[in-house]
Structures are given as C-alpha cells and as structure tokens.
Amino acid sequence: MASERSYGRAPAQLRPVTIEPDFVRSATGSALISAGETRVICTASVEESVPRWMVGRGTGWLTAEYAMLPASTGRRKARDVTQGKVDGRSVEIQRLIGRSLRGVVDFAGLGERTVYIDCDVLQADGGTRCAAITGGFVALRRALDRLVAEGALERLPLTGSVAAVSAGVVGGVPLLDLDYPEDAAAEVDANVVMTGDGGLVEVQATAERMPLSRAHLDELLALAEQGIEQLRAAQQEAVEA
Amino acid sequence: MASERSYGRAPAQLRPVTIEPDFVRSATGSALISAGETRVICTASVEESVPRWMVGRGTGWLTAEYAMLPASTGRRKARDVTQGKVDGRSVEIQRLIGRSLRGVVDFAGLGERTVYIDCDVLQADGGTRCAAITGGFVALRRALDRLVAEGALERLPLTGSVAAVSAGVVGGVPLLDLDYPEDAAAEVDANVVMTGDGGLVEVQATAERMPLSRAHLDELLALAEQGIEQLRAAQQEAVEA
Amino acid sequence: MASERSYGRAPAQLRPVTIEPDFVRSATGSALISAGETRVICTASVEESVPRWMVGRGTGWLTAEYAMLPASTGRRKARDVTQGKVDGRSVEIQRLIGRSLRGVVDFAGLGERTVYIDCDVLQADGGTRCAAITGGFVALRRALDRLVAEGALERLPLTGSVAAVSAGVVGGVPLLDLDYPEDAAAEVDANVVMTGDGGLVEVQATAERMPLSRAHLDELLALAEQGIEQLRAAQQEAVEA
Amino acid sequence: MASERSYGRAPAQLRPVTIEPDFVRSATGSALISAGETRVICTASVEESVPRWMVGRGTGWLTAEYAMLPASTGRRKARDVTQGKVDGRSVEIQRLIGRSLRGVVDFAGLGERTVYIDCDVLQADGGTRCAAITGGFVALRRALDRLVAEGALERLPLTGSVAAVSAGVVGGVPLLDLDYPEDAAAEVDANVVMTGDGGLVEVQATAERMPLSRAHLDELLALAEQGIEQLRAAQQEAVEA
Amino acid sequence: MASERSYGRAPAQLRPVTIEPDFVRSATGSALISAGETRVICTASVEESVPRWMVGRGTGWLTAEYAMLPASTGRRKARDVTQGKVDGRSVEIQRLIGRSLRGVVDFAGLGERTVYIDCDVLQADGGTRCAAITGGFVALRRALDRLVAEGALERLPLTGSVAAVSAGVVGGVPLLDLDYPEDAAAEVDANVVMTGDGGLVEVQATAERMPLSRAHLDELLALAEQGIEQLRAAQQEAVEA
Amino acid sequence: MASERSYGRAPAQLRPVTIEPDFVRSATGSALISAGETRVICTASVEESVPRWMVGRGTGWLTAEYAMLPASTGRRKARDVTQGKVDGRSVEIQRLIGRSLRGVVDFAGLGERTVYIDCDVLQADGGTRCAAITGGFVALRRALDRLVAEGALERLPLTGSVAAVSAGVVGGVPLLDLDYPEDAAAEVDANVVMTGDGGLVEVQATAERMPLSRAHLDELLALAEQGIEQLRAAQQEAVEA
C-alpha cells in the first residue's frame, strides 16, 4: 500500500502542508491550514475575562472547540445543533486540542483572559485533529503577537510551540500522516503532540484491528518526531509572515 | 455620511464582489463569496432522498442552513449548539435563503433528491444574508452542473438565477449594499431578492427608527435592481469558471 | 376565485374582525382578536426589569412570543417543547411581532421595564401573524393604560398605534386579508405592518410561485392600506372599551 | 377564614362553574371551563394511529398535555420550550389528567386511534388540574360524539364520565374547591377524581404543614363527593349543548 | 394469587427489608435499601447554600432526584440524558420523594443549606418510590447526624422520621408491599407515606382497572400502617449502626 | 511522595482490588469493582438487535456509557440530564471504554446483537475509567457466559480479556495506579489498556505540567504491564465465581 500513497509519498513523508496566517480578518488571530486535501480554519479570540471559578487568581485560560462544516466530508454531516449535542468524536477532539495548546501557554503571563480556539474543518481527509492543533497554534501565536503589539501584554505568554501529527500501521507498514483511506484501513492509529523542542505533550495510540506491539509504538513515535519537525518549520514561516 | 462610504463608494455602488467557485472541494458544489469584508462559504450537498412526507411524488426539495463562525464578528459569538438552539436571527435568515433559492428550482426536474445549501459566515460586515443567497446560488448551480455532467440529470433543473442585495436609508439618503456601520445607523433596512431577469422573489423592508414612506421604498427597490444586475454578472463569471 | 371568497367578500374586503379587550384577567393587558375563523389570544405582561445588557440606560424593552395551541389547526401540531425547540416559522413570526410593536413604543418613556407580548393562536385560518400584531397592540395599550392609571407611568409611552394585514395575488387577482385556502393557493403573499397614521413599519412580500411585478406590489400595498384603516378603527373601539 | 371565602361560599360550596363546549372550533372536541377565576381551555384531537408499541392490538390510547399560558398567573411564567423541558409540576399534572380520563375510555371500542387531550390554562386561581380533568372530559365526549355522528365509531367508547375537585384543610377547617389564596394557606391539600357514578379513580392527599389524620381524610373525601356531583351536572349540560 | 406471594408472604406481610447505612462513603450520608429484589442507593449531599429565591431567610431546603440505572429493569432503560429529559414517571416520583422528606425537616434548624437526596435504583421489582423514601430518610438522618457530630449543627433539624410503603388490590384481595408482578396485575395501587408516629404525609391511590371503593381505600390504609411500623424499625436499626 | 502512598504502597503496587460479579441481579452480566476507594458498578445488557446501519451484516456491536453518581465525588456533581448533555469528560471516557472492550469481541460470533456496557461510578478516587474497563470486561464476560449457557450462543465470542490501569509521574517518580490526590499532583498521567496476553489496545499519555520524555513513557508502560497482570488475575477469579 505504501507504494501508492497520495502525492507519491514515502512512508515517512508528510502530505504537502501550507499554513495561511490571518485567513479570518475579523479574528484576533487565525490561520487556514492545509495538509493535502484536509483543510481546517483555525481562529483565536481573546476575551478579557475568565470562567467564574478562576476570577481573582490573576491567571488566564484557553479552551478549544472543533466542528466539521456539513460539506467537509463525503456524505453531508448534520450540524451539532440539529442533533442537539456536540458529536462525541468532536468532544474528544476538542478536549485534545485544548490540552495540547494549554501545554505551551504561560497562564500567569496571559493574565485574566480567556483564549478561544475555534477549529472548523473545511475539508476532511484524515488528520483533522492534528491539523487543528498545528494550525491552532499559529492562530494562537498571531493573536498573542497582536496583544503584545497593542501593548496589552508585555511579552508573549508562551513557553514554546506545539504541533501534532498522526502515524499508523497499515498493512503492517508504519506510515506517517495518514490520509482518510489509509486511516480507514489502519491496524493501529496514533496521534502524537509534541512541543517545538521535541517534548511529548500527548500520545494517543489505538489498536483498531490487532493489539499494538511496543516495537511498533516506538516506530510510530519516531515517525511522528520527524513529521513534527517539518510542521514546526511550516508554523515558523506562517508566524513570521 | 454617503460621502465617506467604504471603498469611496457612491450611494448606488456595491462593495467589491468576488465569487470563488469550488472553494470546498469535498462539496458537490461550492463558492466563497466576498462582498467587501463580508465573506461567506456556501456549499451545496445533494442527497438521493427527500423528506418522508414527499416520498413518491417524484419531486425534490431544497433546504438551507446559515451559521456564523464564532470569530466572524467582533465579539466571539457562541456556537448554536452551546446555546442549545439555532439563534433566532439565523432561523429567520435560513428560511429566507431557502425560499429564495427554491424560487428558481424546477423540483420535478430535480427528481426525488434533496439539496442542502449551507452558508457559513467567515467574516460578517453587513449583508451576510444577501451574500449567502447570491453565493448559495453559485454553489447550487455548480452542484447541478456536476449532476448533469455525471449523467444523473438530463438537464439543469433551474428556471433562472437568483441574487440578493440590501439597500437602506441612512441619514435620509438611500444607499445600496450597506456595510455593518451603515446598517447599524440605518433608519430603514431592506433586503431584496430578484431573479436574473428582474422579477422580485422577496422584499423585506423594515423601518428601524421611523416609518418608511412609499417614495423611499420605491427608491430602495430601484437601487436594489441596479445592484442585482452587477451581482448577476459576478455569478455568471463564477458559474462559467 | 374572488367571487367565492369567505363571507362573500369583495377583493378589498377584510374578514369580520372583533377585538375583545381584557380577555385574560390575570394579564396586565390582553385581547382576544378574531379575524374570521382566525383567533389569537394576546397578552401583555410587564416586568420591572430589563435584560442585563440594558441595565442602567433608563430605557425599556419589548419582546414577543408566538405559539399555536396544538388543536388550533386541522392536524394536531406538537408543542414546541416536545420538539425541543421553537418551530422555525414561529421564530420568524415572533421576531416580526416584536419589531412591529417596538416601532411605536417610546422606550425612554417606558423606563427600565420589559413588556412581554404573548400571542397564542386559538384557531388558525390564515393571517395569524397579522392578527397577533393587531391584537398585540391592543394588549400592549391596555397594559400601558393600566400603568398610567396606577401612577407607575406619567403618560402613555407610545408614539402611535400599529396594525398588520396580509394581501396576496391569487389566480392573478390581488386580494386583501387571505384566509387559509387563499393563502395556500396564492402566487404572492405579502404582510404589511403600518402605523395608525399610515407609515410603513414592515413590508414582507414573497413570490411563492412566480416572480412578483412592481405593479402587483403596488396594488398589494394599496389594498393593505385600506385594510389597516379598518383595523385601526377596531383597535380604537377595543382600546376605549 | 371559611367565613370570608370568595363568592361568599360555605365550606362545602363550589365556586361558580361554567363549561362552554366547542370553544375551539378547529378541534375535534373542546370546552372552556371556568371555576371562579380559574379558566382552562380543553381540546381533544383524534389521530388515526397509535404509538408504535400498540400497533396491531386493535385498541386505542389517550394522552394528555397540560401547560399554563405565560400570563395565566400573577408573575409571567416562562414557556416550557424556553426552559428546554416541561415544568416538573406540569409533568405530574398531565400524567394525572391522562390516567383519570383513560379510566373511563373503552379502548377496544375506540379502535386504533389516539386521543390527545390538551389543557391550556388561561387563568390560574387554584384547582387548575381538577378543572382540566372536568373540562377535558367534556372535550373528549364532544370529540367522540362527533366520531359517532360521522359514522367512524358505532357507539360511544366510554364507560362513564369523570370529574375532579380539590378539597383541603385550612385553619383547621375542611373546605371544598380551594382557590389560590386558600391553597397557599392549606395544611392539607387533596385532589379527588371520581366517576359519574361515584367510584374513586384517584385520590392524592398531601400534608403540607402537619400530618393528616384519618378523620380529616374522610371529611375531605365526603366534601369531594358532594362537589363532584355538581360538576357532573355542569358536564351533562355542556355535553348536551 | 395471595397464596403464591413471593417469599411465601401473607397479604399483610412486607418483603424482607434490609438497610445498609453508609454504603457510599463519598456521600455525607447514604444507605442501600433492599426490599426483596428491589434495591435503591440513597445518598444525601449537603451544600452550604440555598436556591437564590431563598437567600437571606435563614432557612434551608431539600430536593430529591430519582433515576433508574439502565440495567435495573428487565429491558435496558435508556438514560434520561439520552432522551434529553427526565422521564415523566421519574419527575412524578422525585417530586413525591422531596415532599415526603421535607415533611419532617425543620428548615429553620437546618439554616441556609440545601440537602440533595439522590435515589438511584439498582434493581427494580416494584415499590421503588417507597424504598427511595424509606432509604432516603436514613441517608438524610446519617448526613444530619454527621453535621451535628462535626459541630455544624447544634441539634438534629428533624421533627420525626418518615417511611413509605405500597399496598394494592390484586384479584380482589388487598395486599401490602406489591412486587412487580403484583403491581402489574393490581386493580388498585396505593402509595402511603407516614411519619414515624403514624401521621399521614401523603396518600396516592390510583384505580387502574376499576373504581376504588371507600372500603378498599380504608383497608389499604390499614395495611400500610402496619407496614410502616416495620419499616420504621428497620430505619431505626440502620440509623443507630 | 511515593513514601506516603495510600495503603502504604510501593510505586509499582496497585491499590487493593476486588471484583464482585453479578452485583446487579437484573442485568445479564454485572460486576462491582473496587480499587481502593474507587468503586464502579458495571453492567452488560444484551439486546437482540443492532443499530440500523448494521442490520443484515450478521455481526454485532458493543457500546459503553459512563456516568458518575452525584454523590460519588466530594462536591455533589449535577446529573448530565440536568445540564442537558453528557459531560465532556464522560464522553471521552465512554468512547475509550467502548473501543477497549470492542477490541476483544468477535462480532461475527456475537451475531446481530448489541451489548450495552454501563459503568456508573459509586465512589471516585482516581482511576475510574480504568476500573470501568476492567470491571466492564467482567460484566461482559458474565453476560456472554449466560448467553452460552442458555444456548443463544454456541461459544464465547471473545478473543481474549482486557483490563486497564493508570500510571503517572508524580514528583519525578513513576507510580502505578494513581489515586485522586496523586492524579491531581501528577506531571504526567497515562492510561494503558492491554489484553490478557499483553498486547497494547490503547495508550493515552498526557503531559499535564511538563513535556514527557521517551524514557518516562517507557517506564510508565512497564509499570502498567505489571499492574495489568494482577488485574487479569482478579478478573479471572471473578469470572470463575
């Protein structure tokens, strides 16, 4: 299967990645990230308040929401509001995005502010949660840069950068950055979130069809590490735009 | 006030309009419409079924949904699902979009299919409902063109095109295509939906601050007619892309 | 069709209208309006507070709700709470009622109070939204009269009266005040809201089956103007009861 | 307190009762019942189907819904749909109404039909649940009479009539048919549902302030029996209208 | 039928009852009550606040919730949250539990605190609402005993104890404490709540298949009185544990 | 900190574990699992049908739900139905439970049946999701054993057993099976799901306070492997009860 990967990719190769900063001009910070045919709109909105239980501590908060536009996937997906609740998969994903981005924020430095990261999937072709984290960081960084530029913050309240990538075992072969057909066929599916300097923030590995061996887990982590390095470069470029 | 319109516009002038067709590649048809700083993603998804009460009649249906992305407006707008219901203004707007587009569909020609038009506002600077109708028509047309190209339909089940524009009275002066600051200051606000050959599909005029005279209503309808003509040209260009 | 109108009406004739003030004795103000077989219970409740975002401005607010009793229509209509949300059509209608009545309220004169107008349809035979506005004004007026009588207000915080009527084109003939069978057959359907002294507050015209010409729109507005005059007389009588 | 009852009533006396049949002409059967200042609109709607779990048994079903119009009570009561759920008290009441009316229906005789009884409180001054049962029976009877008249049923599928009344102990004195001020002051509050020939269908007695003695319970049941007899006469008159 | 009662019971005999106090160690007070195969987990949680409308009065409140675990009954029962609302029967039951327990609380003595009684049915074999009240009282008492022991309260804010039992007429025979098969076959079903010193708190009797005579009602009340006495003993034992 | 672990545990030691099978007699299969002060009721209910989209494939499905009883935690936790939605953390957990148990079911062998695993937390002291998986497996196994015993299944449709345990880094020290205070203080928190023969089913590691090193991840996985072995023994004992 590896010989027929989209874009003629090698097993350890990412799909073409582009990050267009400031895609949504009404947002404090934003980015449109594309990873192959997967495209996610990420925005960061900053409110000058915190949830009630945090008031008075002098520290801030970050929360994330994730949704798929109805036409982002082959068969139209009904909006959450029509179902009366956020789809279970989306709940799981937005909690992951929130934890991942909070991992690099200095909340004392942010002060009593809340950052909302909204990730709306324009096209879904596998890896949307990882794209949301990677693009969400750029939106966050752009928003905080603006607060610094406007004098609302003295310095950037970030301890580093964060990005995410998927890896999986398909037909016995470990592959980096699965697209949707690969994901659907994978025996094992892992999502790995890392800081820019290589620390693990979150590892989620799921054996879909057969238990995962420690050896495969190690290979997936190594692939992910390579992918993250390239994503960090794409982030850097977008951030400096 | 007319002397300081955005883009240095004359009272009867539209904001710059662009319509990018096929912006969402996973949709059957789509368009990204920009009218000044207002930007709306429009998609058309076709399902091979109709609501239960229509089964067996041999005719199709079209329904529309409208939502604002949280960061599309100055202060972050909570998602409908968080509030537990579609925002009242959005309900009113999506019903208008649906009626407007149904006005030009030949449902017998469509057969037992449902077309979903989804309009998601990326940036809101006034006139989003009109942009959604104008862009929604392009998404619809692109989707139906594809069904024809694929042989699912013999001919295009459309009786014409449809577009919409706002007009209003601001400081006593009738103006075409209000942006948000103008809309907020308007004494009268009208939304006019017309077919490509100049027939009225829907007129909604609301006196916000003082009753509307028949003379002003006539002026607004005349302005709208001019605007629609230009929008039809932009649609035509997008459709032929 | 015009020759067989209900009540043997001419095209420009209203159905018999009666407005019974103070129908709900537990409400601050109320009216039961009948327009032919359409009957709507309208009440006005006044609370001594305003929505949070208005506190401290010294001005009041008015909001409207509209619902159909389950047996008001041929086939029983499930209650909104059973569906988990207000019916889309009702949302659109209650927003129209609210805008129309707010158009004649002097909110500075009202002070920091909220008026709730509740319109519950007892029987639906076409024109319920117009009956709700016309009867809702009487309920509002009765409630404000009471506040004046009780000394809570120095003078009536109204700038005039407001009423609404429908008109449409059926079989090519413009008709005033459509009943349900006429409405279902109409090519064009318009709802017109006017102040007592003849100013337009809201115009909503929808082409259901074929685009609407400017000539027809003008005829419908003229018909509506005649109807409103008679409704104003019925309101006046009820208000002075 | 008994010496100052509304309408100068003796302890064992009902408030003035009137039942206006066919108040809602769009319903299959209906009644407006007034018991003093308490007024409830009752309708019966018949659908030619049964809940899924009953299909094929040849028997019918009856279900009841109860709601208060927002202005029926002193301080405006928000609609259930606004709260997102039926108010707990209303749930309890509509279950009681349904059980009470089902107690006199011959469901085999009804066939596979569902009767919906809707009870909407226009004015609430104590005893609304009892008024809803008493008036609901009239609406039910009028609807079934119509089905018989139309030939849909051969004979009336009822085993008798049913009515309900409240009784309570206020200031140590047993009283029939409490109005709201009496109800609010009652030590014990009972609702008694009886068939026309004097059988108990449901007894609910609640000690609000002090435990209830068997002697008082007996007195309340005796009072109720007297009240039911008068209600039955009012029902009879309405049914024969 | 009486000759074949579960556990070889006589008509006036309870099922074996056990009450295990402090079953949930994270709760302030708790009990697991078993009445034959019916088992209910009861907990009491105390919060140092009251509903907004009670603030500043110096008195407390008690509220109850009732739910069935999905596997507590033969066919799995979907959770309330999946249905989007509390099941109607549960609403009715939790209101009964709340009223019953509030009947013995001295709210001035409790101070501005709210007690939550949660009753979760582990196994349902008839009589769950009565078991919930009887076990709920033990949970409540254990919680208040703890507040006294910790010095938060000077004395126990209770005016007595409370327990509940069902009785019914099955095949013409009055029986105490119906299990599920008896309940499903009963002509009449009554739930009786009494204080420890024999006062009636609530009586609910429902004729399921034929009207109830006064004679039968008296017999059921007498049976209940006997049952309550035994339940009080079981409560006493658990409370002193 | 390791020197003061609850139960005087060494870093690689589990809390005392007991699994009581058949705790809920109305369920097809059930278990009450205790891990120190954490206690979870697990039930398995089997329905003879599958979700609509699976009908006709001859294979079954398993789905899991997770909820906390209100008094299971220090401060009373409102029920999901009161909030109108399943708590986000619970959604994430029940998806994990479902995936983990599905990993060992032979769905072709199960046939067109759905197994519902319900995990209700009685007491929460850390590690509830792992206890739910470990106890859920016992409930599942008991239910399937019963289906085999009753002849509904020819053989057990399981490919093995599954259990889960947490591990984390607290104060720089890797620890097995965190209780709540340890969990709240952990720098890294991992949940590991393994089959009885040592294959990884799911790994979720989250760096709460500082990025996780590969070395630490390896240590946590090794600790988990030891824990799982002991849990498997406890499961085995319960299953053979």
Coordinates of N, CA and C in Angstrom, one line a residue, chain A residues 20 22-28 32 36-37 39 41 43-45 47 65-67 69-76 79-82 84-86 116-120 122-124, chain B residues 20 22-28 32 36-37 39 41 43-45 47 65-67 69-76 79-82 84-86 116-120 122-124:
Chain A
E20 N -1.8 29.4 6.0 CA -2.0 30.8 5.6 C -2.5 31.5 6.8
D22 N -3.7 34.6 9.3 CA -4.7 35.8 9.2 C -5.7 35.6 8.1
F23 N -6.2 34.3 8.0 CA -7.2 34.0 7.0 C -8.5 34.6 7.3
V24 N -8.8 34.7 8.6 CA -10.1 35.3 9.0 C -9.8 36.7 9.6
R25 N -10.1 37.7 8.9 CA -9.6 39.0 9.4 C -10.4 39.6 10.6
S26 N -11.6 39.1 10.8 CA -12.3 39.5 12.0 C -11.8 38.9 13.3
A27 N -11.0 37.9 13.2 CA -10.5 37.2 14.4 C -9.2 37.9 14.9
T28 N -8.9 37.7 16.2 CA -7.7 38.3 16.8 C -6.5 37.6 16.1
L32 N -5.4 29.3 8.1 CA -6.0 28.3 7.3 C -4.9 27.3 7.1
G36 N -2.5 18.3 2.6 CA -3.1 17.6 1.5 C -4.5 18.1 1.3
E37 N -5.5 17.2 1.2 CA -6.9 17.7 1.0 C -7.6 18.0 2.3
R39 N -8.3 20.5 5.2 CA -8.2 21.9 5.4 C -9.0 22.4 6.6
I41 N -10.0 25.7 9.3 CA -9.9 27.1 9.6 C -9.7 27.2 11.1
T43 N -9.1 29.8 14.4 CA -9.2 31.2 14.9 C -8.9 31.2 16.4
A44 N -8.3 32.4 16.8 CA -8.1 32.6 18.2 C -8.8 33.9 18.6
S45 N -9.8 33.8 19.5 CA -10.5 35.0 20.0 C -10.1 35.2 21.5
E47 N -11.0 37.0 25.1 CA -11.9 37.8 25.9 C -11.2 38.2 27.2
E65 N -12.8 24.6 20.6 CA -13.9 24.0 20.0 C -13.6 23.5 18.6
Y66 N -14.2 22.4 18.3 CA -13.9 21.7 17.0 C -15.2 21.4 16.3
A67 N -15.4 21.7 15.1 CA -16.6 21.3 14.4 C -16.3 21.0 12.9
L69 N -17.6 21.5 9.1 CA -18.7 22.1 8.2 C -19.4 20.9 7.6
P70 N -20.7 21.1 7.4 CA -21.5 19.9 6.9 C -21.0 19.3 5.6
A71 N -20.4 20.1 4.7 CA -20.0 19.6 3.4 C -18.5 19.2 3.4
S72 N -17.9 19.1 4.6 CA -16.4 18.8 4.7 C -16.1 17.4 4.4
T73 N -17.2 16.6 4.4 CA -16.9 15.1 4.3 C -17.8 14.6 3.2
G74 N -17.5 13.4 2.7 CA -18.3 12.8 1.6 C -19.8 13.0 1.7
R75 N -20.3 12.4 2.7 CA -21.8 12.5 2.9 C -22.0 13.6 3.9
R76 N -23.0 14.5 3.6 CA -23.2 15.7 4.4 C -23.4 15.3 5.9
R79 N -25.3 19.3 11.3 CA -24.7 20.2 12.3 C -25.0 19.7 13.7
D80 N -24.1 20.0 14.6 CA -24.3 19.5 16.0 C -25.7 20.1 16.6
V81 N -26.0 21.3 16.3 CA -27.2 21.9 16.9 C -28.4 21.2 16.4
T82 N -28.4 20.6 15.2 CA -29.5 19.8 14.7 C -29.7 18.5 15.6
G84 N -28.7 18.4 18.6 CA -29.0 18.8 20.0 C -27.8 18.6 20.9
K85 N -26.6 18.1 20.3 CA -25.4 18.0 21.2 C -24.2 17.9 20.3
V86 N -23.1 18.2 20.9 CA -21.8 18.1 20.2 C -21.6 16.6 20.0
Y116 N -10.2 31.6 23.1 CA -11.0 30.6 22.5 C -10.3 30.2 21.2
I117 N -10.0 28.9 21.0 CA -9.5 28.5 19.7 C -10.6 27.7 19.1
D118 N -11.1 28.2 17.9 CA -12.1 27.5 17.1 C -11.5 26.9 15.9
C119 N -11.8 25.6 15.7 CA -11.2 24.9 14.6 C -12.4 24.3 13.8
D120 N -12.6 24.9 12.6 CA -13.7 24.4 11.8 C -13.2 23.8 10.5
L122 N -12.9 22.5 7.0 CA -13.5 22.9 5.7 C -13.5 21.6 4.8
Q123 N -12.5 20.9 4.9 CA -12.4 19.6 4.1 C -11.7 18.6 5.0
A124 N -12.3 17.4 5.1 CA -11.7 16.3 6.0 C -11.2 15.2 5.1
Chain B
E20 N -15.6 32.9 -5.6 CA -14.6 31.9 -6.0 C -15.4 30.6 -6.0
D22 N -16.1 26.5 -6.3 CA -15.5 25.2 -5.9 C -14.4 25.4 -4.8
F23 N -14.8 26.3 -3.9 CA -13.8 26.6 -2.8 C -13.7 25.4 -1.8
V24 N -14.8 24.7 -1.7 CA -14.8 23.5 -0.8 C -14.8 22.2 -1.7
R25 N -13.7 21.6 -1.8 CA -13.6 20.5 -2.8 C -14.4 19.2 -2.5
S26 N -14.7 19.1 -1.2 CA -15.5 17.9 -0.8 C -17.0 18.1 -1.0
A27 N -17.4 19.3 -1.3 CA -18.9 19.5 -1.6 C -19.2 19.2 -3.0
T28 N -20.4 18.9 -3.3 CA -20.9 18.8 -4.7 C -20.7 20.1 -5.5
L32 N -17.0 30.6 -2.4 CA -16.7 31.6 -1.4 C -17.0 32.9 -2.0
G36 N -16.9 43.1 -0.1 CA -16.1 43.9 0.8 C -15.6 43.0 1.9
E37 N -15.7 43.3 3.2 CA -15.2 42.5 4.3 C -16.1 41.4 4.7
R39 N -17.6 37.8 4.1 CA -17.2 36.6 3.4 C -18.0 35.4 3.9
I41 N -18.9 31.2 3.1 CA -18.7 29.9 2.5 C -20.0 29.3 2.2
T43 N -22.0 26.0 0.3 CA -21.9 24.7 -0.3 C -23.2 24.1 -0.6
A44 N -23.2 23.3 -1.6 CA -24.5 22.6 -2.0 C -24.2 21.1 -1.9
S45 N -24.9 20.3 -1.1 CA -24.8 18.9 -0.9 C -26.1 18.3 -1.4
E47 N -28.5 14.9 -1.6 CA -28.8 13.6 -1.1 C -29.9 12.9 -2.0
E65 N -29.2 26.1 5.5 CA -28.8 26.4 6.8 C -27.8 27.5 6.8
Y66 N -27.9 28.4 7.8 CA -27.0 29.5 7.9 C -26.4 29.6 9.3
A67 N -25.1 29.8 9.4 CA -24.5 29.9 10.7 C -23.3 30.9 10.6
L69 N -19.5 31.6 11.9 CA -18.3 31.1 12.6 C -18.1 32.0 13.8
P70 N -17.7 31.4 14.9 CA -17.6 32.2 16.2 C -16.8 33.5 16.0
A71 N -15.7 33.4 15.2 CA -14.8 34.6 15.1 C -15.2 35.5 13.9
S72 N -16.4 35.3 13.4 CA -16.7 36.1 12.2 C -17.1 37.5 12.5
T73 N -17.3 37.7 13.8 CA -17.8 39.0 14.2 C -16.9 39.6 15.3
G74 N -17.0 40.8 15.6 CA -16.1 41.5 16.5 C -15.9 40.7 17.8
R75 N -17.0 40.5 18.5 CA -17.0 39.8 19.8 C -17.4 38.4 19.5
R76 N -16.6 37.4 20.0 CA -16.9 36.0 19.6 C -18.3 35.6 19.9
R79 N -21.3 29.2 19.6 CA -21.9 28.3 18.6 C -23.4 28.0 19.1
D80 N -24.2 27.8 18.1 CA -25.6 27.5 18.4 C -25.7 26.3 19.3
V81 N -24.9 25.3 19.1 CA -25.0 24.0 19.9 C -24.8 24.3 21.4
T82 N -23.9 25.3 21.6 CA -23.7 25.7 23.0 C -24.9 26.3 23.7
G84 N -27.9 25.6 22.7 CA -28.9 24.6 22.6 C -30.0 24.8 21.6
K85 N -29.8 25.8 20.8 CA -30.8 26.1 19.7 C -30.2 27.0 18.7
V86 N -30.7 27.0 17.5 CA -30.3 27.9 16.5 C -30.8 29.3 16.9
Y116 N -29.0 20.4 0.0 CA -28.8 21.2 1.3 C -27.8 22.3 0.9
I117 N -28.2 23.6 1.2 CA -27.4 24.7 1.0 C -26.9 25.1 2.3
D118 N -25.6 25.1 2.5 CA -25.0 25.5 3.8 C -24.2 26.8 3.6
C119 N -24.6 27.8 4.4 CA -23.9 29.1 4.3 C -23.3 29.4 5.7
D120 N -22.0 29.4 5.7 CA -21.2 29.6 6.9 C -20.5 30.9 6.8
L122 N -17.8 33.5 7.3 CA -16.4 33.6 7.7 C -16.1 34.9 8.3
Q123 N -16.6 36.0 7.7 CA -16.5 37.3 8.2 C -17.8 38.1 8.0
A124 N -18.3 38.8 9.0 CA -19.5 39.5 8.9 C -19.3 41.0 8.9

